[in-house]
Amino acid sequence: MKKSLKFVFLIFLVFSIISLFLINKTENFITAFFDQPSSRVFSQLILARQKPTLTNDINFIVLGLDYRNDSLENTQTTDTIILTNIKNGQISILSLPRDLWDSQLNSKINEIYPISLETSDKYKFIQNNFSRITGQKITKTIIFTTEDLRNLISFVNGVDVYLQEGFVDNQYPNPDYINNPSPDIAIYKTIKFNSGWNHIDNSNITEFVRSRKSIENGTDLGRIQRQQLLLQALLQKIQKNPSQINFPAIYQYWHRQISTNINLTDLFSILFSQYSYLNNFSLKQYSLEVGLNSNQGHIYHPNQLVQGQWVFLPVGNNFNLLQKYIRQYF
């Protein structure tokens, strides 16, 4: 009997040690993956399940920061502005032209970010103003830099994007000149993307999403179209080839480097709300109609400069038509 008890105790002890070892390994993995203690991760996971911070209908604003502090330019404006909604497994995006004029702030909307830096809560300022412009309740903000784009695209090993029409930009700022201003170095360089398939990776993604000086589609609107093509290609790759995606590296970079007010509880809440749709996620892209005059489309370019600047104005001199269009899809 005593031998049997000893044997049972020994088995129990062995299994306990193995269990503790596995738990410790799991905790270490979770801590490494999420870059924070496993206890905190579990508490946020439980909170997201019981009291989700974000529901099935989520609006947030994505800003691409065009930060420059060099001999050619000194600016913190945003050259990418995307209204984004996630609902029922569908991501809806609408890019807003950076040159859209906001009479209330007396500036282009690409100035909202730098103005927000002078406030006590930049995220609240950004969300309140884009909510006012779009007519949508925006609760979260994501801010990317061009350096972020280069790093993130490397985690997915690049994507292939199909261009109906290629383009050549002879006035793209030369990074060599920016890093070392010299009369011996050209201020601008020529970049080219051919029609058909183009592989976009960390060597050319900045040029692809920022170029706006080409003859073919060399406008802010052309750049918006390319950015949307890139997002579509990225989503398709994640769906078709998830094994090629370095998800741990993406999350850790997100946690450490990306400027956002989306925390881990928010991310878990999004995953729970969209879990049943994960296999069928889709991307819908929408665009504002640009009219030839003040009576057409949603926005238009006036025949004169506004405070010395080339801008888009909302038709009707307010955002009512623009908001009505957005309400159809968001």
XYZ file of N, CA and C in Angstrom, residues 62-263:
606
model
N -6.275 56.662 -40.122
C -4.881 56.271 -40.349
C -4.162 57.442 -40.997
N -3.075 57.873 -40.387
C -2.298 59.002 -40.899
C -0.901 58.536 -41.277
N -0.467 58.894 -42.475
C 0.902 58.641 -42.906
C 1.691 59.921 -42.757
N 2.641 59.918 -41.855
C 3.374 61.134 -41.505
C 4.509 61.397 -42.487
N 4.464 62.567 -43.089
C 5.514 62.993 -44.020
C 6.497 63.876 -43.262
N 7.240 63.260 -42.345
C 8.159 64.033 -41.504
C 9.435 64.348 -42.269
N 9.737 65.632 -42.358
C 10.958 66.084 -43.033
C 11.617 67.174 -42.197
N 12.904 67.048 -42.006
C 13.681 68.080 -41.329
C 15.069 68.084 -41.955
N 15.119 68.646 -43.172
C 16.359 68.623 -43.921
C 16.505 69.927 -44.696
N 17.463 69.966 -45.590
C 17.744 71.196 -46.325
C 16.650 71.552 -47.319
N 15.828 70.577 -47.710
C 14.770 70.846 -48.684
C 13.454 71.224 -48.028
N 13.201 70.667 -46.857
C 11.879 70.847 -46.266
C 11.925 70.579 -44.762
N 11.059 71.274 -44.037
C 10.896 71.041 -42.603
C 9.407 70.992 -42.317
N 8.864 69.793 -42.166
C 7.421 69.660 -42.017
C 7.062 68.408 -41.229
N 5.903 68.446 -40.583
C 5.343 67.277 -39.914
C 3.920 67.024 -40.396
N 3.641 67.422 -41.630
C 2.302 67.209 -42.177
C 2.117 65.739 -42.555
N 0.865 65.374 -42.823
C 0.562 63.993 -43.205
C 0.223 63.938 -44.689
N 0.844 63.022 -45.415
C 0.558 62.893 -46.847
C -0.372 61.717 -47.133
N -0.747 60.976 -46.100
C -1.732 59.901 -46.233
C -2.775 60.053 -45.133
N -4.047 60.098 -45.526
C -5.141 60.235 -44.561
C -6.242 59.267 -44.984
N -6.469 58.234 -44.192
C -7.421 57.186 -44.572
C -8.445 56.968 -43.463
N -9.702 57.211 -43.786
C -10.796 56.851 -42.890
C -11.044 55.356 -43.053
N -11.046 54.626 -41.948
C -11.150 53.170 -41.997
C -12.260 52.675 -41.082
N -13.016 51.705 -41.578
C -14.075 51.080 -40.791
C -13.934 49.565 -40.868
N -14.129 48.892 -39.737
C -14.143 47.426 -39.703
C -15.501 46.984 -39.182
N -16.190 46.183 -39.983
C -17.526 45.713 -39.598
C -17.847 44.425 -40.351
N -18.254 43.408 -39.611
C -18.689 42.136 -40.209
C -17.677 41.570 -41.206
N -16.406 41.622 -40.849
C -15.386 41.050 -41.713
C -15.043 41.872 -42.933
N -15.476 43.097 -42.970
C -15.170 43.974 -44.103
C -14.425 45.210 -43.621
N -13.319 45.490 -44.287
C -12.571 46.717 -44.027
C -12.928 47.705 -45.124
N -13.509 48.822 -44.747
C -13.857 49.874 -45.709
C -12.892 51.032 -45.519
N -12.330 51.520 -46.624
C -11.384 52.631 -46.522
C -11.765 53.746 -47.496
N -11.556 54.950 -47.046
C -11.759 56.137 -47.877
C -10.586 57.069 -47.646
N -9.816 57.324 -48.695
C -8.677 58.228 -48.585
C -9.132 59.662 -48.802
N -8.712 60.530 -47.907
C -9.023 61.952 -48.009
C -7.801 62.682 -48.553
N -7.958 63.509 -49.590
C -6.810 64.241 -50.136
C -6.181 65.157 -49.091
N -4.891 65.128 -49.012
C -4.173 65.940 -48.029
C -4.415 67.427 -48.228
N -4.776 67.832 -49.465
C -4.952 69.250 -49.780
C -6.387 69.737 -49.588
N -7.237 68.918 -48.972
C -8.612 69.346 -48.702
C -8.597 70.458 -47.659
N -9.284 71.562 -47.980
C -9.256 72.752 -47.118
C -10.325 72.659 -46.031
N -9.920 72.993 -44.799
C -10.838 73.030 -43.665
C -10.934 74.470 -43.180
N -12.078 75.109 -43.440
C -12.236 76.526 -43.105
C -12.228 76.760 -41.598
N -12.645 75.774 -40.820
C -12.677 75.967 -39.365
C -11.272 76.092 -38.789
N -10.357 75.261 -39.277
C -8.968 75.344 -38.828
C -8.154 76.309 -39.678
N -8.763 76.756 -40.790
C -8.095 77.679 -41.705
C -6.781 77.083 -42.228
N -6.860 75.820 -42.630
C -5.676 75.114 -43.124
C -6.112 73.877 -43.898
N -5.145 73.263 -44.578
C -5.398 71.962 -45.190
C -5.522 70.916 -44.083
N -6.206 69.809 -44.406
C -6.381 68.792 -43.377
C -5.081 68.059 -43.055
N -4.064 68.201 -43.901
C -2.788 67.572 -43.567
C -2.051 68.321 -42.456
N -2.623 69.456 -42.016
C -2.049 70.214 -40.908
C -2.654 69.806 -39.568
N -3.674 68.956 -39.590
C -4.333 68.579 -38.332
C -3.354 67.903 -37.380
N -2.500 67.028 -37.916
C -1.543 66.351 -37.034
C -0.562 67.325 -36.382
N 0.151 68.164 -37.134
C 1.081 69.074 -36.460
C 0.393 70.026 -35.482
N -0.840 70.441 -35.793
C -1.575 71.290 -34.851
C -1.882 70.518 -33.576
N -2.163 69.216 -33.716
C -2.508 68.397 -32.546
C -1.368 68.304 -31.542
N -0.132 68.469 -32.025
C 1.026 68.371 -31.140
C 1.085 69.517 -30.144
N 0.333 70.569 -30.407
C 0.292 71.720 -29.504
C -0.833 71.602 -28.477
N -1.592 70.506 -28.517
C -2.702 70.301 -27.592
C -2.303 69.314 -26.498
N -3.145 69.194 -25.478
C -2.856 68.284 -24.365
C -3.124 66.825 -24.719
N -3.968 66.581 -25.722
C -4.301 65.212 -26.134
C -4.383 65.176 -27.654
N -3.279 64.784 -28.287
C -3.229 64.833 -29.753
C -4.239 63.883 -30.388
N -4.427 62.697 -29.791
C -5.368 61.739 -30.378
C -6.797 62.274 -30.342
N -7.170 62.863 -29.235
C -8.519 63.424 -29.109
C -8.730 64.540 -30.121
N -7.724 65.392 -30.292
C -7.823 66.497 -31.247
C -7.970 65.964 -32.667
N -7.148 64.986 -33.025
C -7.203 64.391 -34.366
C -8.565 63.763 -34.615
N -9.032 62.962 -33.672
C -10.302 62.248 -33.836
C -11.491 63.203 -33.880
N -11.483 64.216 -33.039
C -12.594 65.174 -33.032
C -12.693 65.919 -34.357
N -11.558 66.312 -34.909
C -11.592 67.090 -36.147
C -11.948 66.235 -37.359
N -11.424 65.025 -37.431
C -11.802 64.171 -38.556
C -13.223 63.641 -38.405
N -13.714 63.517 -37.186
C -15.126 63.181 -36.979
C -16.007 64.309 -37.491
N -15.606 65.533 -37.214
C -16.359 66.704 -37.684
C -16.364 66.775 -39.210
N -15.257 66.481 -39.833
C -15.145 66.574 -41.288
C -15.912 65.447 -41.982
N -15.778 64.232 -41.480
C -16.376 63.070 -42.149
C -17.798 62.769 -41.696
N -18.188 63.290 -40.538
C -19.509 62.974 -40.000
C -19.566 61.611 -39.341
N -18.415 60.954 -39.168
C -18.337 59.635 -38.542
C -17.686 59.739 -37.167
N -18.151 58.925 -36.232
C -17.535 58.893 -34.914
C -16.242 58.090 -34.997
N -15.129 58.769 -34.833
C -13.818 58.134 -34.913
C -13.258 58.013 -33.504
N -12.901 56.797 -33.119
C -12.477 56.563 -31.741
C -11.003 56.195 -31.591
N -10.326 55.877 -32.699
C -8.933 55.467 -32.598
C -8.113 56.074 -33.737
N -6.812 56.182 -33.499
C -5.888 56.786 -34.465
C -4.640 55.922 -34.600
N -4.157 55.782 -35.832
C -2.885 55.108 -36.100
C -2.027 56.057 -36.929
N -0.786 56.250 -36.528
C 0.115 57.166 -37.227
C 1.365 56.400 -37.668
N 1.592 56.360 -38.990
C 2.754 55.687 -39.554
C 3.736 56.723 -40.100
N 5.005 56.386 -40.065
C 6.020 57.166 -40.764
C 6.507 56.355 -41.959
N 7.251 56.984 -42.846
C 7.799 56.245 -43.988
C 8.774 55.163 -43.517
N 9.475 55.420 -42.425
C 10.369 54.407 -41.864
C 9.570 53.201 -41.372
N 8.408 53.459 -40.782
C 7.534 52.365 -40.352
C 7.115 51.506 -41.541
N 6.772 52.152 -42.655
C 6.364 51.409 -43.850
C 7.476 50.485 -44.335
N 8.690 51.011 -44.361
C 9.817 50.193 -44.830
C 10.030 48.978 -43.928
N 9.914 49.187 -42.632
C 10.121 48.081 -41.698
C 8.988 47.062 -41.763
N 7.757 47.541 -41.801
C 6.608 46.633 -41.789
C 6.519 45.801 -43.068
N 6.842 46.410 -44.223
C 6.744 45.657 -45.478
C 7.778 44.532 -45.514
N 8.888 44.705 -44.794
C 9.906 43.653 -44.758
C 9.418 42.438 -43.975
N 8.504 42.644 -43.027
C 7.979 41.528 -42.233
C 7.056 40.622 -43.049
N 6.567 41.122 -44.186
C 5.708 40.294 -45.049
C 6.436 39.912 -46.337
N 7.740 40.219 -46.398
C 8.569 39.889 -47.568
C 8.078 40.566 -48.842
N 7.514 41.762 -48.699
C 7.062 42.520 -49.857
C 5.752 42.006 -50.421
N 5.164 42.795 -51.325
C 3.920 42.401 -51.995
C 4.023 42.755 -53.474
N 3.214 42.098 -54.282
C 3.161 42.374 -55.718
C 1.918 43.200 -56.026
N 2.122 44.326 -56.699
C 1.038 45.254 -57.016
C 0.946 45.419 -58.527
N -0.265 45.364 -59.045
C -0.477 45.508 -60.489
C -0.905 46.936 -60.817
N -0.135 47.590 -61.692
C -0.451 48.945 -62.140
C -1.008 48.910 -63.562
N -2.188 49.461 -63.742
C -2.747 49.565 -65.091
C -1.888 50.483 -65.951
N -1.349 51.516 -65.316
C -0.509 52.484 -66.024
C 0.709 52.801 -65.174
N 1.892 52.628 -65.748
C 3.109 52.947 -65.027
C 3.323 54.446 -64.931
N 4.388 54.847 -64.253
C 4.663 56.278 -64.134
C 6.152 56.522 -63.906
N 6.574 57.726 -64.307
C 7.950 58.180 -64.112
C 7.907 59.518 -63.394
N 8.660 59.639 -62.314
C 8.727 60.878 -61.540
C 10.167 61.382 -61.599
N 10.370 62.529 -62.279
C 11.710 63.102 -62.412
C 12.056 64.083 -61.295
N 11.120 64.287 -60.362
C 11.341 65.268 -59.301
C 11.166 64.653 -57.914
N 11.599 63.409 -57.784
C 11.502 62.780 -56.471
C 12.719 63.194 -55.640
N 12.497 63.661 -54.391
C 13.621 64.112 -53.557
C 14.698 63.039 -53.420
N 15.925 63.419 -53.706
C 17.045 62.486 -53.676
C 17.518 62.273 -52.232
N 17.384 61.065 -51.685
C 17.817 60.818 -50.303
C 19.295 61.120 -50.085
N 20.124 60.901 -51.110
C 21.555 61.182 -50.973
C 21.795 62.668 -50.733
N 21.035 63.515 -51.439
C 21.181 64.954 -51.245
C 20.643 65.370 -49.879
N 19.512 64.772 -49.485
C 18.911 65.104 -48.191
C 19.871 64.776 -47.055
N 20.541 63.632 -47.151
C 21.475 63.219 -46.103
C 22.786 63.986 -46.148
N 23.144 64.465 -47.341
C 24.413 65.178 -47.483
C 24.282 66.261 -48.548
N 23.654 67.396 -48.213
C 23.463 68.470 -49.200
C 24.801 68.929 -49.778
N 24.913 68.810 -51.082
C 26.158 69.173 -51.746
C 25.859 69.549 -53.187
N 26.556 70.551 -53.727
C 26.348 70.911 -55.138
C 26.745 69.791 -56.091
N 27.481 68.808 -55.586
C 27.900 67.688 -56.422
C 26.845 66.581 -56.497
N 25.785 66.714 -55.699
C 24.737 65.691 -55.656
C 23.436 66.285 -56.179
N 22.755 65.565 -57.045
C 21.488 66.047 -57.607
C 20.426 66.160 -56.516
N 19.645 67.250 -56.571
C 18.594 67.464 -55.575
C 17.468 66.453 -55.756
N 17.163 66.150 -57.015
C 16.082 65.207 -57.299
C 16.632 63.999 -58.051
N 15.890 62.916 -57.996
C 16.243 61.733 -58.766
C 15.010 61.250 -59.522
N 15.234 60.408 -60.500
C 14.135 59.868 -61.299
C 13.777 58.473 -60.798
N 12.486 58.264 -60.578
C 12.012 56.930 -60.205
C 11.016 56.460 -61.257
N 10.914 55.151 -61.416
C 10.039 54.606 -62.456
C 9.384 53.315 -61.979
N 8.093 53.220 -62.221
C 7.352 51.984 -61.988
C 6.619 51.644 -63.279
N 6.830 50.436 -63.776
C 6.251 50.029 -65.053
C 4.793 49.597 -64.905
N 4.064 49.662 -66.009
C 2.719 49.095 -66.011
C 2.843 47.581 -65.857
N 1.846 46.968 -65.250
C 1.906 45.540 -64.967
C 2.293 45.293 -63.522
N 2.897 44.141 -63.278
C 3.229 43.758 -61.910
C 4.517 44.423 -61.433
N 4.481 44.925 -60.207
C 5.653 45.513 -59.562
C 5.787 44.911 -58.167
N 7.004 44.494 -57.828
C 7.241 43.982 -56.473
C 7.610 45.158 -55.575
N 6.817 45.354 -54.538
C 7.037 46.463 -53.615
C 7.611 45.916 -52.318
N 8.801 46.400 -51.956
C 9.426 45.978 -50.703
C 10.055 47.189 -50.030
N 10.926 46.948 -49.051
C 11.477 48.081 -48.295
C 12.429 48.942 -49.114
N 12.798 48.494 -50.313
C 13.696 49.291 -51.148
C 12.961 50.340 -51.984
N 11.654 50.138 -52.201
C 10.934 51.068 -53.084
C 9.554 51.480 -52.588
N 9.136 51.020 -51.409
C 7.787 51.328 -50.943
C 7.591 52.822 -50.693
N 8.620 53.493 -50.184
C 8.497 54.929 -49.922
C 8.243 55.690 -51.214
N 8.987 55.366 -52.253
C 8.810 56.023 -53.548
C 7.437 55.718 -54.127
N 6.987 54.480 -53.962
C 5.706 54.062 -54.532
C 4.542 54.821 -53.901
N 4.557 54.988 -52.599
C 3.405 55.602 -51.928
C 3.504 57.124 -51.838
N 4.693 57.703 -52.061
C 4.845 59.143 -51.865
C 4.946 59.941 -53.157
N 5.338 59.311 -54.246
C 5.537 60.053 -55.493
C 4.259 60.748 -55.942
N 4.383 62.026 -56.321
C 3.218 62.761 -56.842
C 3.632 63.839 -57.847
N 4.751 63.616 -58.526
C 5.240 64.610 -59.487
C 5.377 64.045 -60.902
N 4.799 62.880 -61.144
C 4.921 62.300 -62.483
C 3.854 62.867 -63.408
N 4.077 62.729 -64.709
C 3.088 63.177 -65.696
C 1.873 62.260 -65.656
N 2.135 60.956 -65.502
C 1.057 59.972 -65.467
C 0.628 59.774 -64.014
N -0.602 60.162 -63.698
C -1.138 59.978 -62.346
C -0.256 60.623 -61.282
N 0.410 61.720 -61.653
C 1.318 62.353 -60.722
C 0.652 63.391 -59.845
N -0.443 63.034 -59.235
C -1.154 63.941 -58.344
C -1.392 63.242 -57.019
N -1.962 63.998 -56.090
C -2.317 63.404 -54.807
C -3.343 62.296 -54.996
N -4.241 62.461 -55.974
C -5.256 61.442 -56.235
C -4.627 60.168 -56.794
N -3.615 60.331 -57.664
C -2.909 59.165 -58.188
C -2.179 58.415 -57.085
N -1.613 59.167 -56.170
C -0.921 58.545 -55.043
C -1.909 57.784 -54.160
N -3.086 58.353 -53.949
C -4.119 57.681 -53.160
C -4.475 56.335 -53.778
N -4.609 56.297 -55.107
C -4.945 55.043 -55.788
C -3.863 53.988 -55.573
N -2.602 54.406 -55.638
C -1.508 53.453 -55.429
C -1.495 52.932 -53.994
N -1.769 53.803 -53.049
C -1.807 53.380 -51.651
C -2.908 52.354 -51.421
N -4.043 52.544 -52.070
C -5.138 51.591 -51.927
C -4.796 50.257 -52.583
N -4.106 50.299 -53.723
C -3.653 49.062 -54.366
C -2.699 48.296 -53.454
N -1.844 49.022 -52.775
C -0.891 48.396 -51.860
C -1.615 47.716 -50.703
N -2.609 48.384 -50.134
C -3.371 47.799 -49.030
C -4.110 46.543 -49.480
N -4.673 46.587 -50.686
C -5.383 45.429 -51.226
C -4.427 44.247 -51.394
N -3.247 44.505 -51.936
C -2.259 43.446 -52.139
C -1.786 42.876 -50.806
N -1.641 43.735 -49.818
C -1.199 43.288 -48.496
C -2.231 42.368 -47.851
N -3.502 42.751 -47.904
C -4.558 41.920 -47.323
C -4.640 40.572 -48.035
N -4.513 40.573 -49.355
C -4.575 39.325 -50.119
C -3.425 38.392 -49.751
N -2.248 38.957 -49.533
C -1.106 38.114 -49.176
C -1.290 37.509 -47.794
N -1.803 38.297 -46.859
C -2.040 37.782 -45.509
C -3.039 36.632 -45.545
N -4.064 36.757 -46.390
C -5.088 35.717 -46.480
C -4.580 34.459 -47.183
N -3.807 34.634 -48.258
C -3.390 33.497 -49.077
C -2.110 32.837 -48.577
N -1.203 33.624 -48.007
C 0.088 33.080 -47.586
C 0.436 33.509 -46.162
N -0.384 33.131 -45.179
C -0.109 33.566 -43.801
C 1.213 33.046 -43.265
N 1.692 31.920 -43.797
C 2.954 31.358 -43.313
C 4.148 32.239 -43.661
N 3.986 33.123 -44.641
C 5.076 34.014 -45.042
C 5.106 35.308 -44.227
N 4.136 35.454 -43.329
C 4.019 36.688 -42.558
C 4.644 36.502 -41.182
N 5.514 37.394 -40.796
C 6.154 37.338 -39.479
C 5.283 38.098 -38.477
N 4.212 37.439 -38.013
C 3.255 38.099 -37.131
C 3.868 38.554 -35.803
N 4.711 37.736 -35.143
C 5.325 38.219 -33.898
C 6.123 39.503 -34.095
N 6.894 39.566 -35.174
C 7.698 40.766 -35.435
C 6.809 41.972 -35.710
N 5.701 41.739 -36.429
C 4.774 42.835 -36.723
C 4.177 43.386 -35.441
N 3.703 42.469 -34.573
C 3.094 42.958 -33.332
C 4.115 43.679 -32.468
N 5.306 43.113 -32.312
C 6.315 43.741 -31.461
C 6.709 45.112 -31.999
N 6.797 45.223 -33.322
C 7.100 46.536 -33.900
C 5.954 47.498 -33.628
N 4.735 47.006 -33.812
C 3.550 47.815 -33.523
C 3.595 48.320 -32.079
N 3.847 47.417 -31.155
C 3.821 47.753 -29.732
C 4.908 48.758 -29.363
N 6.072 48.628 -29.985
C 7.213 49.456 -29.592
C 7.336 50.752 -30.388
N 6.906 50.743 -31.657
C 7.244 51.858 -32.537
C 6.059 52.666 -33.063
N 4.916 52.037 -33.300
C 3.811 52.738 -33.946
C 3.123 53.676 -32.965
N 2.868 54.888 -33.407
C 2.153 55.869 -32.589
C 0.653 55.635 -32.750
N 0.008 55.175 -31.681
C -1.417 54.859 -31.739
C -2.006 54.840 -30.336
N -3.309 55.024 -30.246
C -4.001 54.858 -28.964
C -4.804 53.561 -28.939
N -4.456 52.625 -29.819
C -5.036 51.283 -29.797
C -4.144 50.397 -28.928
N -4.670 49.954 -27.781
C -3.881 49.122 -26.883
C -4.190 47.642 -27.096
